[in-house]
mmCIF file of C-alpha atoms and ligand atoms in Angstrom:
data_model
loop_
_atom_site.group_PDB
_atom_site.id
_atom_site.type_symbol
_atom_site.label_atom_id
_atom_site.label_comp_id
_atom_site.label_asym_id
_atom_site.label_seq_id
_atom_site.Cartn_x
_atom_site.Cartn_y
_atom_site.Cartn_z
ATOM 1 C CA UNK I 658 0.043 0.294 0.032
ATOM 2 C CA UNK I 659 0.868 3.830 -0.592
ATOM 3 C CA UNK I 660 2.224 4.960 1.903
ATOM 4 C CA UNK I 661 1.833 8.719 2.296
ATOM 5 C CA UNK I 662 4.241 11.523 2.915
ATOM 6 C CA UNK I 663 2.907 14.704 5.217
ATOM 7 C CA UNK I 664 4.895 17.310 3.064
ATOM 8 C CA UNK I 665 3.249 20.235 5.217
ATOM 9 C CA UNK I 666 4.079 21.215 8.440
ATOM 10 C CA UNK I 667 0.855 21.617 9.280
ATOM 11 C CA UNK I 668 0.307 24.644 12.696
ATOM 12 C CA UNK I 669 3.746 25.502 11.803
ATOM 13 C CA UNK I 670 3.840 29.139 12.310
ATOM 14 C CA UNK I 671 6.172 29.574 9.693
ATOM 15 C CA UNK I 672 3.469 31.678 7.152
ATOM 16 C CA UNK I 673 4.568 32.591 3.410
ATOM 17 C CA UNK I 674 3.486 36.102 1.824
ATOM 18 C CA UNK I 675 0.607 36.353 -1.037
ATOM 19 C CA UNK I 676 2.571 38.297 -4.089
ATOM 20 C CA UNK I 677 0.086 40.088 -6.120
ATOM 21 C CA UNK I 678 0.256 41.496 -9.631
ATOM 22 C CA UNK I 679 -1.902 43.506 -11.278
ATOM 23 C CA UNK I 680 -3.078 43.874 -14.855
ATOM 24 C CA UNK I 681 -4.803 46.875 -16.535
ATOM 25 C CA UNK I 682 -6.866 45.625 -19.279
ATOM 26 C CA UNK I 683 -6.923 48.351 -22.269
ATOM 27 C CA UNK I 684 -8.549 51.166 -22.593
ATOM 28 C CA UNK I 685 -12.356 50.089 -24.102
ATOM 29 C CA UNK I 686 -13.779 53.549 -26.057
ATOM 30 C CA UNK I 687 -17.439 53.232 -26.541
ATOM 31 C CA UNK I 688 -18.114 55.480 -29.332
ATOM 32 C CA UNK I 689 -21.239 56.713 -27.728
ATOM 33 C CA UNK I 690 -19.970 57.884 -24.147
ATOM 34 C CA UNK I 691 -17.866 61.024 -24.654
ATOM 35 C CA UNK I 692 -14.271 59.915 -23.719
ATOM 36 C CA UNK I 693 -13.250 60.497 -20.922
ATOM 37 C CA UNK I 694 -9.685 59.441 -20.945
ATOM 38 C CA UNK I 695 -7.645 56.959 -18.463
ATOM 39 C CA UNK I 696 -8.235 57.961 -15.134
ATOM 40 C CA UNK I 697 -5.057 55.134 -14.359
ATOM 41 C CA UNK I 698 -1.862 54.309 -16.224
ATOM 42 C CA UNK I 699 1.528 52.422 -14.995
ATOM 43 C CA UNK I 700 4.077 54.323 -13.881
ATOM 44 C CA UNK I 701 6.827 51.389 -14.149
ATOM 45 C CA UNK I 702 7.033 47.895 -13.601
ATOM 46 C CA UNK I 703 5.931 48.019 -9.860
ATOM 47 C CA UNK I 704 4.098 51.213 -9.450
ATOM 48 C CA UNK I 705 1.060 52.939 -10.749
ATOM 49 C CA UNK I 706 -1.148 55.626 -10.571
ATOM 50 C CA UNK I 707 -4.943 56.588 -10.794
ATOM 51 C CA UNK I 708 -6.822 59.586 -10.151
ATOM 52 C CA UNK I 709 -6.914 61.009 -6.880
ATOM 53 C CA UNK I 710 -11.276 61.893 -6.173
ATOM 54 C CA UNK I 711 -10.800 63.447 -3.309
ATOM 55 C CA UNK I 712 -8.612 66.761 -5.186
ATOM 56 C CA UNK I 713 -8.700 65.554 -8.700
ATOM 57 C CA UNK I 714 -5.249 67.284 -9.528
ATOM 58 C CA UNK I 715 -3.384 64.723 -6.968
ATOM 59 C CA UNK I 716 -2.649 61.719 -8.151
ATOM 60 C CA UNK I 717 -2.971 57.940 -4.835
ATOM 61 C CA UNK I 718 -0.112 55.952 -6.062
ATOM 62 C CA UNK I 719 0.186 51.942 -5.541
ATOM 63 C CA UNK I 720 3.505 49.709 -5.424
ATOM 64 C CA UNK I 721 3.233 46.187 -6.316
ATOM 65 C CA UNK I 722 5.491 43.763 -7.269
ATOM 66 C CA UNK I 723 4.590 43.480 -10.984
ATOM 67 C CA UNK I 724 2.713 46.100 -12.220
ATOM 68 C CA UNK I 725 1.798 44.257 -15.549
ATOM 69 C CA UNK I 726 -0.087 47.342 -18.063
ATOM 70 C CA UNK I 727 -2.368 47.313 -20.855
ATOM 71 C CA UNK I 728 0.064 46.355 -23.215
ATOM 72 C CA UNK I 729 1.182 43.318 -21.582
ATOM 73 C CA UNK I 730 0.700 40.248 -23.697
ATOM 74 C CA UNK I 731 -0.783 36.482 -21.966
ATOM 75 C CA UNK I 732 2.468 34.766 -22.542
ATOM 76 C CA UNK I 733 4.210 37.263 -20.431
ATOM 77 C CA UNK I 734 1.645 37.764 -17.432
ATOM 78 C CA UNK I 735 1.912 33.585 -17.074
ATOM 79 C CA UNK I 736 6.117 33.674 -17.701
ATOM 80 C CA UNK I 737 6.012 36.828 -14.957
ATOM 81 C CA UNK I 738 3.114 35.532 -12.526
ATOM 82 C CA UNK I 739 2.909 31.692 -13.027
ATOM 83 C CA UNK I 740 5.299 29.946 -14.878
ATOM 84 C CA UNK I 741 7.784 29.858 -12.124
ATOM 85 C CA UNK I 742 5.806 28.571 -9.116
ATOM 86 C CA UNK I 743 4.311 24.823 -11.956
ATOM 87 C CA UNK I 744 7.816 23.557 -10.353
ATOM 88 C CA UNK I 745 7.102 22.404 -6.790
ATOM 89 C CA UNK I 746 3.536 20.770 -7.659
ATOM 90 C CA UNK I 747 5.598 18.311 -8.877
ATOM 91 C CA UNK I 748 7.613 18.444 -5.742
ATOM 92 C CA UNK I 749 4.313 17.194 -3.578
ATOM 93 C CA UNK I 750 4.033 21.651 -3.101
ATOM 94 C CA UNK I 751 0.553 23.496 -2.792
ATOM 95 C CA UNK I 752 0.006 26.683 -5.057
ATOM 96 C CA UNK I 753 -2.847 28.679 -6.216
ATOM 97 C CA UNK I 754 -3.194 31.784 -8.577
ATOM 98 C CA UNK I 755 -6.637 33.816 -8.090
ATOM 99 C CA UNK I 756 -7.478 36.388 -10.551
ATOM 100 C CA UNK I 757 -9.946 39.399 -8.554
ATOM 101 C CA UNK I 758 -10.926 42.003 -10.175
ATOM 102 C CA UNK I 759 -14.714 43.875 -11.343
ATOM 103 C CA UNK I 760 -17.013 42.424 -13.523
ATOM 104 C CA UNK I 761 -15.458 43.738 -17.115
ATOM 105 C CA UNK I 762 -12.469 44.317 -15.937
ATOM 106 C CA UNK I 763 -10.319 41.074 -17.569
ATOM 107 C CA UNK I 764 -10.202 38.445 -15.223
ATOM 108 C CA UNK I 765 -11.701 35.837 -17.430
ATOM 109 C CA UNK I 766 -9.303 36.712 -20.379
ATOM 110 C CA UNK I 767 -6.203 36.751 -17.936
ATOM 111 C CA UNK I 768 -7.704 32.843 -16.674
ATOM 112 C CA UNK I 769 -9.279 31.324 -19.597
ATOM 113 C CA UNK I 770 -8.024 33.883 -21.926
ATOM 114 C CA UNK I 771 -9.478 32.641 -26.283
ATOM 115 C CA UNK I 772 -8.064 30.255 -28.196
ATOM 116 C CA UNK I 773 -6.236 32.944 -30.022
ATOM 117 C CA UNK I 774 -4.676 34.731 -26.915
ATOM 118 C CA UNK I 775 -4.607 31.574 -23.918
ATOM 119 C CA UNK I 776 -4.668 32.395 -20.449
ATOM 120 C CA UNK I 777 -3.526 31.428 -17.594
ATOM 121 C CA UNK I 778 -5.382 28.206 -17.365
ATOM 122 C CA UNK I 779 -4.301 26.491 -20.463
ATOM 123 C CA UNK I 780 -0.917 27.799 -20.822
ATOM 124 C CA UNK I 781 -0.711 26.318 -16.541
ATOM 125 C CA UNK I 782 -2.067 22.941 -17.789
ATOM 126 C CA UNK I 783 0.449 22.515 -20.608
ATOM 127 C CA UNK I 784 3.995 23.176 -18.884
ATOM 128 C CA UNK I 785 2.158 21.048 -15.852
ATOM 129 C CA UNK I 786 1.585 18.272 -18.302
ATOM 130 C CA UNK I 787 5.277 19.079 -20.185
ATOM 131 C CA UNK I 788 6.701 18.383 -16.845
ATOM 132 C CA UNK I 789 5.843 15.409 -15.609
ATOM 133 C CA UNK I 790 6.468 14.295 -19.470
ATOM 134 C CA UNK I 791 10.373 15.603 -18.773
ATOM 135 C CA UNK I 792 10.290 13.681 -14.900
ATOM 136 C CA UNK I 793 8.852 10.698 -16.379
ATOM 137 C CA UNK I 794 11.200 8.127 -16.370
ATOM 138 C CA UNK I 795 14.751 10.423 -15.156
ATOM 139 C CA UNK I 796 13.530 10.557 -11.484
ATOM 140 C CA UNK I 797 12.739 6.778 -9.735
ATOM 141 C CA UNK I 798 8.770 8.911 -9.703
ATOM 142 C CA UNK I 799 5.767 8.461 -11.146
ATOM 143 C CA UNK I 800 4.006 10.969 -12.094
ATOM 144 C CA UNK I 801 0.059 11.319 -12.932
ATOM 145 C CA UNK I 802 -1.877 14.430 -13.471
ATOM 146 C CA UNK I 803 -5.329 15.112 -12.187
ATOM 147 C CA UNK I 804 -8.321 17.645 -12.335
ATOM 148 C CA UNK I 805 -11.511 19.066 -10.787
ATOM 149 C CA UNK I 806 -13.049 22.054 -11.818
ATOM 150 C CA UNK I 807 -15.870 23.510 -9.000
ATOM 151 C CA UNK I 808 -17.493 27.060 -8.732
ATOM 152 C CA UNK I 809 -18.581 28.426 -5.703
ATOM 153 C CA UNK I 810 -22.336 30.051 -5.874
ATOM 154 C CA UNK I 811 -23.844 31.377 -2.458
ATOM 155 C CA UNK I 812 -21.485 29.582 -0.434
ATOM 156 C CA UNK I 813 -22.335 25.903 -2.496
ATOM 157 C CA UNK I 814 -19.831 23.832 -3.265
ATOM 158 C CA UNK I 815 -20.819 23.355 -7.041
ATOM 159 C CA UNK I 816 -18.951 20.081 -9.682
ATOM 160 C CA UNK I 817 -19.052 21.748 -12.399
ATOM 161 C CA UNK I 818 -17.583 17.827 -13.706
ATOM 162 C CA UNK I 819 -21.204 16.924 -12.625
ATOM 163 C CA UNK I 820 -24.212 17.958 -14.366
ATOM 164 C CA UNK I 821 -26.963 18.754 -10.715
ATOM 165 C CA UNK I 822 -24.271 18.628 -8.717
ATOM 166 C CA UNK I 823 -25.801 19.272 -4.363
ATOM 167 C CA UNK I 824 -23.465 21.604 -2.511
ATOM 168 C CA UNK I 825 -20.075 19.356 -1.286
ATOM 169 C CA UNK I 826 -18.873 19.139 1.940
ATOM 170 C CA UNK I 827 -15.535 21.089 2.668
ATOM 171 C CA UNK I 828 -13.235 18.425 4.926
ATOM 172 C CA UNK I 829 -9.793 18.414 6.382
ATOM 173 C CA UNK I 830 -7.656 14.978 7.092
ATOM 174 C CA UNK I 831 -4.991 14.242 9.851
ATOM 175 C CA UNK I 832 -2.032 16.117 7.896
ATOM 176 C CA UNK I 833 -4.668 18.962 7.356
ATOM 177 C CA UNK I 834 -5.300 18.726 3.895
ATOM 178 C CA UNK I 835 -8.890 19.766 2.560
ATOM 179 C CA UNK I 836 -10.822 17.911 0.878
ATOM 180 C CA UNK I 837 -14.387 17.626 -0.941
ATOM 181 C CA UNK I 838 -15.209 13.842 -0.675
ATOM 182 C CA UNK I 839 -17.662 13.351 -3.679
ATOM 183 C CA UNK I 840 -15.775 15.903 -6.037
ATOM 184 C CA UNK I 841 -15.416 14.465 -9.528
ATOM 185 C CA UNK I 842 -11.783 13.961 -9.993
ATOM 186 C CA UNK I 843 -10.958 12.705 -13.537
ATOM 187 C CA UNK I 844 -7.710 11.752 -14.497
ATOM 188 C CA UNK I 845 -5.571 13.643 -17.329
ATOM 189 C CA UNK I 846 -3.317 11.894 -19.739
ATOM 190 C CA UNK I 847 -2.237 14.863 -21.863
ATOM 191 C CA UNK I 848 -3.330 18.787 -22.693
ATOM 192 C CA UNK I 849 -5.792 17.603 -25.233
ATOM 193 C CA UNK I 850 -7.470 15.095 -22.734
ATOM 194 C CA UNK I 851 -7.475 18.533 -20.375
ATOM 195 C CA UNK I 852 -9.396 20.517 -22.723
ATOM 196 C CA UNK I 853 -12.281 17.930 -23.337
ATOM 197 C CA UNK I 854 -13.534 17.133 -19.839
ATOM 198 C CA UNK I 855 -12.838 21.571 -18.719
ATOM 199 C CA UNK I 856 -14.625 22.865 -22.482
ATOM 200 C CA UNK I 857 -18.103 21.698 -22.103
ATOM 201 C CA UNK I 858 -18.201 22.214 -17.685
ATOM 202 C CA UNK I 859 -16.720 26.311 -19.285
ATOM 203 C CA UNK I 860 -19.474 26.727 -21.819
ATOM 204 C CA UNK I 861 -22.068 25.013 -19.077
ATOM 205 C CA UNK I 862 -20.922 27.453 -16.837
ATOM 206 C CA UNK I 863 -21.332 29.974 -19.467
ATOM 207 C CA UNK I 864 -24.559 29.293 -20.438
ATOM 208 C CA UNK I 865 -26.405 29.409 -18.152
ATOM 209 C CA UNK I 866 -24.618 32.988 -16.852
ATOM 210 C CA UNK I 867 -26.960 34.227 -19.952
ATOM 211 C CA UNK I 868 -30.049 32.475 -18.159
ATOM 212 C CA UNK I 869 -29.223 32.665 -14.778
ATOM 213 C CA UNK I 870 -28.714 36.945 -15.536
ATOM 214 C CA UNK I 871 -24.386 37.064 -15.006
ATOM 215 C CA UNK I 872 -23.978 34.487 -12.565
ATOM 216 C CA UNK I 873 -20.913 33.508 -13.655
ATOM 217 C CA UNK I 874 -19.739 37.341 -12.310
ATOM 218 C CA UNK I 875 -20.950 36.338 -9.909
ATOM 219 C CA UNK I 876 -18.877 32.543 -8.665
ATOM 220 C CA UNK I 877 -15.821 31.762 -8.424
ATOM 221 C CA UNK I 878 -14.934 29.197 -10.903
ATOM 222 C CA UNK I 879 -11.551 27.199 -9.669
ATOM 223 C CA UNK I 880 -9.681 24.797 -11.517
ATOM 224 C CA UNK I 881 -7.585 21.907 -9.332
ATOM 225 C CA UNK I 882 -5.064 20.844 -10.891
ATOM 226 C CA UNK I 883 -3.964 17.782 -9.525
ATOM 227 C CA UNK I 884 0.275 15.690 -9.313
ATOM 228 C CA UNK I 885 0.278 12.983 -7.117
ATOM 229 C CA UNK I 886 3.501 11.213 -7.686
ATOM 230 C CA UNK I 887 4.649 7.452 -5.775
ATOM 231 C CA UNK I 888 8.067 6.428 -5.476
ATOM 232 C CA UNK I 889 9.306 3.570 -7.252
ATOM 233 C CA UNK I 890 10.894 1.482 -4.724
ATOM 234 C CA UNK I 891 9.185 2.738 -1.448
ATOM 235 C CA UNK I 892 5.880 3.639 -2.620
ATOM 236 C CA UNK I 893 6.321 7.454 -0.892
ATOM 237 C CA UNK I 894 3.806 9.228 -2.694
ATOM 238 C CA UNK I 895 3.349 12.787 -1.990
ATOM 239 C CA UNK I 896 0.943 15.288 -3.518
ATOM 240 C CA UNK I 897 0.886 18.957 -4.725
ATOM 241 C CA UNK I 898 -2.069 21.209 -5.632
ATOM 242 C CA UNK I 899 -2.675 23.838 -8.049
ATOM 243 C CA UNK I 900 -5.427 26.104 -7.890
ATOM 244 C CA UNK I 901 -6.572 28.326 -10.970
ATOM 245 C CA UNK I 902 -9.690 30.538 -9.768
ATOM 246 C CA UNK I 903 -11.035 32.926 -11.447
ATOM 247 C CA UNK I 904 -13.456 34.754 -9.150
ATOM 248 C CA UNK I 905 -16.335 36.754 -9.204
ATOM 249 C CA UNK I 906 -16.270 40.448 -9.670
ATOM 250 C CA UNK I 907 -15.458 42.346 -6.772
ATOM 251 C CA UNK I 908 -17.806 45.694 -7.200
ATOM 252 C CA UNK I 909 -20.081 46.063 -4.876
ATOM 253 C CA UNK I 910 -23.754 45.045 -5.406
ATOM 254 C CA UNK I 911 -25.313 46.738 -2.956
ATOM 255 C CA UNK I 912 -24.099 49.644 -5.051
ATOM 256 C CA UNK I 913 -25.211 48.810 -7.688
ATOM 257 C CA UNK I 914 -28.672 48.483 -7.125
ATOM 258 C CA UNK I 915 -28.826 45.198 -6.371
ATOM 259 C CA UNK I 916 -32.375 42.764 -5.431
ATOM 260 C CA UNK I 917 -33.970 40.063 -3.986
ATOM 261 C CA UNK I 918 -31.879 37.227 -5.456
ATOM 262 C CA UNK I 919 -29.090 39.240 -5.984
ATOM 263 C CA UNK I 920 -28.679 40.755 -3.225
ATOM 264 C CA UNK I 921 -28.236 37.782 -1.379
ATOM 265 C CA UNK I 922 -25.901 36.825 -3.972
ATOM 266 C CA UNK I 923 -24.656 39.794 -2.791
ATOM 267 C CA UNK I 924 -24.200 38.812 0.759
ATOM 268 C CA UNK I 925 -22.627 35.212 -0.388
ATOM 269 C CA UNK I 926 -20.491 36.968 -2.579
ATOM 270 C CA UNK I 927 -19.072 39.622 -0.372
ATOM 271 C CA UNK I 928 -18.520 37.750 2.546
ATOM 272 C CA UNK I 929 -16.634 35.170 0.987
ATOM 273 C CA UNK I 930 -14.123 37.941 -1.113
ATOM 274 C CA UNK I 931 -14.258 39.776 2.211
ATOM 275 C CA UNK I 932 -13.021 36.766 4.362
ATOM 276 C CA UNK I 933 -10.490 36.286 1.588
ATOM 277 C CA UNK I 934 -8.772 39.890 2.103
ATOM 278 C CA UNK I 935 -9.108 38.878 5.531
ATOM 279 C CA UNK I 936 -6.829 35.863 4.556
ATOM 280 C CA UNK I 937 -4.052 38.141 1.628
ATOM 281 C CA UNK I 938 -4.164 40.598 5.210
ATOM 282 C CA UNK I 939 -3.188 38.739 7.589
ATOM 283 C CA UNK I 940 -1.092 37.075 5.527
ATOM 284 C CA UNK I 941 1.048 39.533 4.436
ATOM 285 C CA UNK I 942 1.382 41.490 7.153
ATOM 286 C CA UNK I 943 2.720 39.210 9.340
ATOM 287 C CA UNK I 944 0.731 39.219 12.130
ATOM 288 C CA UNK I 945 0.646 36.051 14.214
ATOM 289 C CA UNK I 946 -3.065 36.188 15.188
ATOM 290 C CA UNK I 947 -5.426 33.609 13.651
ATOM 291 C CA UNK I 948 -5.832 33.185 9.510
ATOM 292 C CA UNK I 949 -9.700 33.202 9.392
ATOM 293 C CA UNK I 950 -9.879 30.613 5.953
ATOM 294 C CA UNK I 951 -12.521 28.952 8.253
ATOM 295 C CA UNK I 952 -15.382 32.011 7.946
ATOM 296 C CA UNK I 953 -16.407 31.197 4.352
ATOM 297 C CA UNK I 954 -15.971 28.034 1.461
ATOM 298 C CA UNK I 955 -13.647 29.876 -1.090
ATOM 299 C CA UNK I 956 -11.143 30.606 1.974
ATOM 300 C CA UNK I 957 -11.760 27.316 3.971
ATOM 301 C CA UNK I 958 -11.069 25.499 0.124
ATOM 302 C CA UNK I 959 -7.912 26.743 0.053
ATOM 303 C CA UNK I 960 -6.515 26.952 3.014
ATOM 304 C CA UNK I 961 -4.025 24.118 2.294
ATOM 305 C CA UNK I 962 -3.310 26.154 -0.504
ATOM 306 C CA UNK I 963 -2.990 29.496 0.201
ATOM 307 C CA UNK I 964 -0.147 30.948 2.854
ATOM 308 C CA UNK I 965 1.699 28.490 5.069
ATOM 309 C CA UNK I 966 4.161 26.233 2.070
ATOM 310 C CA UNK I 967 1.679 27.483 -0.812
ATOM 311 C CA UNK I 968 3.075 29.564 -3.425
ATOM 312 C CA UNK I 969 0.489 31.987 -4.235
ATOM 313 C CA UNK I 970 -0.526 34.633 -6.350
ATOM 314 C CA UNK I 971 -2.781 36.886 -7.002
ATOM 315 C CA UNK I 972 -3.735 38.875 -9.977
ATOM 316 C CA UNK I 973 -5.355 42.258 -9.612
ATOM 317 C CA UNK I 974 -6.808 43.149 -12.727
ATOM 318 C CA UNK I 975 -8.682 46.443 -13.326
ATOM 319 C CA UNK I 976 -10.393 48.446 -15.502
ATOM 320 C CA UNK I 977 -8.976 52.609 -16.500
ATOM 321 C CA UNK I 978 -12.214 53.506 -17.816
ATOM 322 C CA UNK I 979 -13.737 55.819 -15.929
ATOM 323 C CA UNK I 980 -16.971 54.112 -14.265
ATOM 324 C CA UNK I 981 -14.745 51.172 -12.780
ATOM 325 C CA UNK I 982 -13.370 54.243 -11.140
ATOM 326 C CA UNK I 983 -14.318 53.062 -7.604
ATOM 327 C CA UNK I 984 -13.932 49.382 -7.763
ATOM 328 C CA UNK I 985 -10.472 50.118 -8.590
ATOM 329 C CA UNK I 986 -9.776 52.563 -6.114
ATOM 330 C CA UNK I 987 -11.170 49.722 -4.345
ATOM 331 C CA UNK I 988 -9.625 46.621 -5.765
ATOM 332 C CA UNK I 989 -6.092 48.854 -5.480
ATOM 333 C CA UNK I 990 -6.685 48.773 -2.167
ATOM 334 C CA UNK I 991 -7.510 45.551 -1.108
ATOM 335 C CA UNK I 992 -4.214 44.448 -3.827
ATOM 336 C CA UNK I 993 -2.056 47.191 -1.196
ATOM 337 C CA UNK I 994 -2.227 48.105 2.526
ATOM 338 C CA UNK I 995 0.527 51.481 1.484
ATOM 339 C CA UNK I 996 -0.317 53.441 -0.825
ATOM 340 C CA UNK I 997 1.107 58.067 -2.124
ATOM 341 C CA UNK I 998 -0.388 60.735 -2.590
ATOM 342 C CA UNK I 999 1.621 62.187 -4.772
ATOM 343 C CA UNK I 1000 0.554 66.136 -5.829
ATOM 344 C CA UNK I 1001 1.508 65.914 -9.034
ATOM 345 C CA UNK I 1002 -1.832 66.121 -12.005
ATOM 346 C CA UNK I 1003 -2.348 63.124 -13.670
ATOM 347 C CA UNK I 1004 -3.275 65.319 -17.313
ATOM 348 C CA UNK I 1005 -2.942 69.003 -16.109
ATOM 349 C CA UNK I 1006 -6.063 69.240 -14.896
ATOM 350 C CA UNK I 1007 -8.059 73.368 -14.488
ATOM 351 C CA UNK I 1008 -9.927 73.995 -11.814
ATOM 352 C CA UNK I 1009 -13.648 75.585 -12.898
ATOM 353 C CA UNK I 1010 -14.248 78.024 -9.453
ATOM 354 C CA UNK I 1011 -17.719 80.516 -10.786
ATOM 355 C CA UNK I 1012 -15.586 83.479 -13.531
ATOM 356 C CA UNK I 1013 -12.435 82.696 -12.428
ATOM 357 C CA UNK I 1014 -10.031 79.930 -13.699
ATOM 358 C CA UNK I 1015 -7.926 78.788 -11.754
ATOM 359 C CA UNK I 1016 -5.226 77.168 -12.209
ATOM 360 C CA UNK I 1017 -4.377 75.268 -9.361
ATOM 361 C CA UNK I 1018 -0.573 75.642 -7.369
ATOM 362 C CA UNK I 1019 1.322 73.150 -5.345
ATOM 363 C CA UNK I 1020 1.375 75.637 -2.085
ATOM 364 C CA UNK I 1021 -2.738 75.481 -2.328
ATOM 365 C CA UNK I 1022 -2.946 72.083 -1.919
ATOM 366 C CA UNK I 1023 -0.222 71.815 0.223
ATOM 367 C CA UNK I 1024 -1.762 74.349 2.776
ATOM 368 C CA UNK I 1025 -5.420 72.228 1.860
ATOM 369 C CA UNK I 1026 -6.940 75.569 0.225
ATOM 370 C CA UNK I 1027 -9.962 74.860 -2.292
ATOM 371 C CA UNK I 1028 -9.078 77.580 -4.825
ATOM 372 C CA UNK I 1029 -10.078 81.820 -3.678
ATOM 373 C CA UNK I 1030 -13.386 82.603 -1.932
HETATM 374 P P1 LIG Y 32 -13.971 40.238 -16.056
HETATM 375 O O1 LIG Y 32 -14.253 38.544 -16.497
HETATM 376 O O2 LIG Y 32 -13.176 40.402 -15.048
HETATM 377 O O3 LIG Y 32 -15.522 40.349 -15.719
HETATM 378 P P2 LIG Y 32 -13.659 39.882 -19.042
HETATM 379 O O4 LIG Y 32 -11.866 39.017 -18.769
HETATM 380 O O5 LIG Y 32 -14.559 39.043 -19.629
HETATM 381 O O6 LIG Y 32 -13.918 40.976 -17.493
HETATM 382 O O7 LIG Y 32 -13.692 40.933 -20.045
HETATM 383 C C1 LIG Y 32 -14.210 42.598 -20.091
HETATM 384 C C2 LIG Y 32 -13.745 43.068 -21.640
HETATM 385 O O8 LIG Y 32 -12.173 42.996 -21.887
HETATM 386 C C3 LIG Y 32 -13.037 41.281 -22.751
HETATM 387 O O9 LIG Y 32 -14.143 41.605 -23.935
HETATM 388 C C4 LIG Y 32 -12.332 41.229 -22.365
HETATM 389 O O10 LIG Y 32 -11.881 40.347 -23.937
HETATM 390 C C5 LIG Y 32 -11.665 42.424 -22.791
HETATM 391 N N1 LIG Y 32 -9.931 42.654 -22.263
HETATM 392 C C6 LIG Y 32 -10.487 42.227 -20.905
HETATM 393 N N2 LIG Y 32 -8.764 41.762 -20.987
HETATM 394 C C7 LIG Y 32 -8.096 42.096 -21.754
HETATM 395 C C8 LIG Y 32 -6.428 42.624 -22.760
HETATM 396 N N3 LIG Y 32 -5.489 42.492 -21.409
HETATM 397 N N4 LIG Y 32 -6.694 42.569 -23.990
HETATM 398 C C9 LIG Y 32 -7.526 43.039 -24.597
HETATM 399 N N5 LIG Y 32 -9.038 42.771 -23.837
HETATM 400 C C10 LIG Y 32 -9.658 42.532 -23.383
HETATM 401 MG MG1 LIG Y 33 -15.794 36.762 -16.174
#
């Protein structure tokens, strides 16, 4: 019988940071709307700035592990944020990549992409297949790849590979591994094999979304890729898990006037995203307090693959148009806890006061003046 080798350090206090990348999608001008230009722009490969709504002659500057500007390709996002963590799952370690941000900002484009511009999911699965293939034979271990695909909707865990599935329970074993009894787990022999299971399940989800009114932007879609390796001589076994997550939209649904069922969903979405923000915060601030994984289904599920000895990346997707302004602001505040107010106009702004047009000076702003009385 295969012997399980615990690879997580269980209750140990060691926690690793969640790397935070921000991706700004290209500006999409609508022909029927007046063109206000972007309200966010990149500064360099780690910094961006957004107009300060309290004072349009100032910008708020944020710093991240990585900033991907609007010209960044799918390939570049994959190479810099995802590819480096993949070898760990062949060594029995866990990893997670999740896309966060308001609906319309590019989460699905980043994670899934299109056939012309494949995103993180197809690229990561291809790479894992390639890594496993190159390992076989040579190192004394046998490798196998498996997949599960699920959705968390209204705090219910639903199996996307098994139509009409019921809410599934989340459990923890003695070695602190999180598992979902009853969840479909399918062996993946090649990338084509993966696609055969993944594409119809994704299509089902998107079709349901038009019927059920944007359901796909209100649920978290979670793809799990599991690599199990068994040592031929000793039969030791190690399991590495990779979670690839397209999160629900982070916009504040209370503000968009949702009612009834929508409002109930909003509560559930807000609970899991709110808990995720507390978990990420607690991991990244390195405080010794309890990490509140158990407060939502999403964080409970990701518990063994987020923080601890796991490798985690959050890609915060943002959009440059003004209509996303407040959602962008709150997404950036979730992603970065420190920011800097810069006394530098984004585009040279003029402030109109009845009968007088005043160009604000630096002194005015520092003195907190709002113009001549
Ligand atoms: P979300 O999943 O966050 O709601 P989507 O991924 O559906 O957002 O993106 C909204 C729209 O913007 C889609 O039409 C998508 O193709 C487009 N888009 C998003 N990001 C990019 C990008 N980096 N380059 C080009 N188009 C993008
Ligand atoms: Mg989407």
